[in-house]
Coordinates of C-alpha atoms in Angstrom, one line a residue:
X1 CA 86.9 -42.8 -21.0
X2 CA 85.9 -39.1 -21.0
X3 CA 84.1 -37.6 -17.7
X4 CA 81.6 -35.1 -17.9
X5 CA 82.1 -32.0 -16.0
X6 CA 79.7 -32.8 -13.7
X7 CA 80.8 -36.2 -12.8
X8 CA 84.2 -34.7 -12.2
X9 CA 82.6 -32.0 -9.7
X10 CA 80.8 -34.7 -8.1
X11 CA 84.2 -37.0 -7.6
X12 CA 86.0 -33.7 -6.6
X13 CA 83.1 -32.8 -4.2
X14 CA 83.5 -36.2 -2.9
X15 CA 87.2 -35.9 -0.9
X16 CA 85.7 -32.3 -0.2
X17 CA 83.2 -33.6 2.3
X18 CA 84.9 -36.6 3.7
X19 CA 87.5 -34.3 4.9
X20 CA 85.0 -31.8 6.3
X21 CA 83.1 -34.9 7.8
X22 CA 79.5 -33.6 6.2
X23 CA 77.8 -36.9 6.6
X24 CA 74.8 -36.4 4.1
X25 CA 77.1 -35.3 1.2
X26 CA 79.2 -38.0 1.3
X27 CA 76.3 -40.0 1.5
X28 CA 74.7 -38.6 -1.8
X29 CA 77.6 -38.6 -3.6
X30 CA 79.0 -41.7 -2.8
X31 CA 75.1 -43.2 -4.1
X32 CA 74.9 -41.1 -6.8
X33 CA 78.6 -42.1 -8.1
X34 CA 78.0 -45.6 -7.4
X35 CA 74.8 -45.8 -9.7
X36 CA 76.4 -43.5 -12.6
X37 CA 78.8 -46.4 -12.7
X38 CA 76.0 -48.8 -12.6
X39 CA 74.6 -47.2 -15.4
X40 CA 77.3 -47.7 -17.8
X41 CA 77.4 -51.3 -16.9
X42 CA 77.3 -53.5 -20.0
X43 CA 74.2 -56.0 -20.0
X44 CA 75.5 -59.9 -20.6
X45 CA 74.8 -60.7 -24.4
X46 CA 71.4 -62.4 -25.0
X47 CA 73.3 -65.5 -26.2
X48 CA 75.4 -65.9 -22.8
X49 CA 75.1 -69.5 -21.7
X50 CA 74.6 -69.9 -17.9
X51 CA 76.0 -73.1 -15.8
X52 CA 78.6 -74.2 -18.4
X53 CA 80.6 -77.0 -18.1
X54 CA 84.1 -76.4 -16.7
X55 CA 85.6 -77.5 -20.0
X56 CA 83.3 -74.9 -21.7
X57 CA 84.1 -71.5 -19.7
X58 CA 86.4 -69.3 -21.4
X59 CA 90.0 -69.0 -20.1
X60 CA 92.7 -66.3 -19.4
X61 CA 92.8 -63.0 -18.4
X62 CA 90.1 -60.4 -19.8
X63 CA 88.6 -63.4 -21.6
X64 CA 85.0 -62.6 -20.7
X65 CA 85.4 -58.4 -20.6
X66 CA 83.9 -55.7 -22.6
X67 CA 84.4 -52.2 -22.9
X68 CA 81.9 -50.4 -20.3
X69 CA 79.3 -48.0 -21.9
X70 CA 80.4 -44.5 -21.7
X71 CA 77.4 -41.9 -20.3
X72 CA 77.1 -38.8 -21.9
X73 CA 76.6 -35.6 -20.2
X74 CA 72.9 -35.2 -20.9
X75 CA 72.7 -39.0 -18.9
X76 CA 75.0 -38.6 -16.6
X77 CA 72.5 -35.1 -15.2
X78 CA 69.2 -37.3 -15.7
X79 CA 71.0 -39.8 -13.2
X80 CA 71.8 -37.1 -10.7
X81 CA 68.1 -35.6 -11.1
X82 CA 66.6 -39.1 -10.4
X83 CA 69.1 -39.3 -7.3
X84 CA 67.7 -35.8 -5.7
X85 CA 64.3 -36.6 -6.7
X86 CA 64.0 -40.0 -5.2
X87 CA 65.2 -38.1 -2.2
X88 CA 62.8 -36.0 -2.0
X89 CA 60.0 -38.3 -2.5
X90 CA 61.3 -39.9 0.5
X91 CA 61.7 -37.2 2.6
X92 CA 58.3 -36.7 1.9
X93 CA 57.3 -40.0 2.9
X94 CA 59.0 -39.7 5.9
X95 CA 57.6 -36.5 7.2
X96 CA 53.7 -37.7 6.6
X97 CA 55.4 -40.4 8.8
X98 CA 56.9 -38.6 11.7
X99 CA 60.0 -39.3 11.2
X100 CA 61.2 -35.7 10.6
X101 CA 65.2 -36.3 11.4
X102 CA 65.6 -38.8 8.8
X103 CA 63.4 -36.3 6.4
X104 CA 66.0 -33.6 7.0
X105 CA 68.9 -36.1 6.6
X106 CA 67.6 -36.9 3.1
X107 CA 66.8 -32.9 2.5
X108 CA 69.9 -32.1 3.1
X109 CA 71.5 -35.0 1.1
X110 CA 69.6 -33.9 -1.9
X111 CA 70.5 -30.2 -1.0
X112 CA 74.2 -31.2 -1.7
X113 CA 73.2 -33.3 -4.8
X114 CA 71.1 -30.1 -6.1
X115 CA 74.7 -27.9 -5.6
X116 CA 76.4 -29.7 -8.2
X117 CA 73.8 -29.4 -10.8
X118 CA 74.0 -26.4 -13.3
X119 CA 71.0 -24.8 -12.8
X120 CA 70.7 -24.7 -9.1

């Protein structure tokens, strides 16, 4: 499977602020990486029987695989734009709120989101 470069400076980023113990960028790349794989998740087939019979399920190792969908670069940003705006839209939620600390939190997540894209 072939990253995109921005997937790869989001994994690299990831270590990066574990290490530095930055709290909200580990956060917002861990999500952010977690639904990119989500999104290349392959649906079940419309066919796929549910609740077979034990006699009836197929057998052996990588019996029931398929190759996962691979993301290109254009998807992969639109992900990582959906990820900082959704935290944004919260953020803003959260300030009509009071809530202003977990506003900021999700700011600042989204701050290290919008680093990574190219034109920030």
């Amino acid at each position: 499977m072939i990253e995109s470069s921005l997937r790869q400076r989001l994994r690299a980023a990831l270590p990066a602020a574990m290490k530095s113990r930055d709290r909200a960028a580990t956060s917002a790349l861990r999500a952010t990486l977690a639904a990119i794989d989500n999104a290349e998740a392959v649906a079940p087939a419309g066919g796929e029987v549910r609740g077979q019979a034990i006699e009836q399920v197929a057998i052996g190792v990588g019996a029931t695989e398929v190759a996962r969908r691979t993301l290109t670069d254009v998807e992969v940003e639109q992900i990582v734009r959906t990820e900082l705006a959704e935290r944004e839209t919260a953020a803003d939620e959260y300030d009509r709120a009071g809530r202003t600390e977990r506003a900021e939190q999700l700011r600042s997540e989204a701050r290290a989101l919008a680093a990574h894209l190219p034109d920030a």
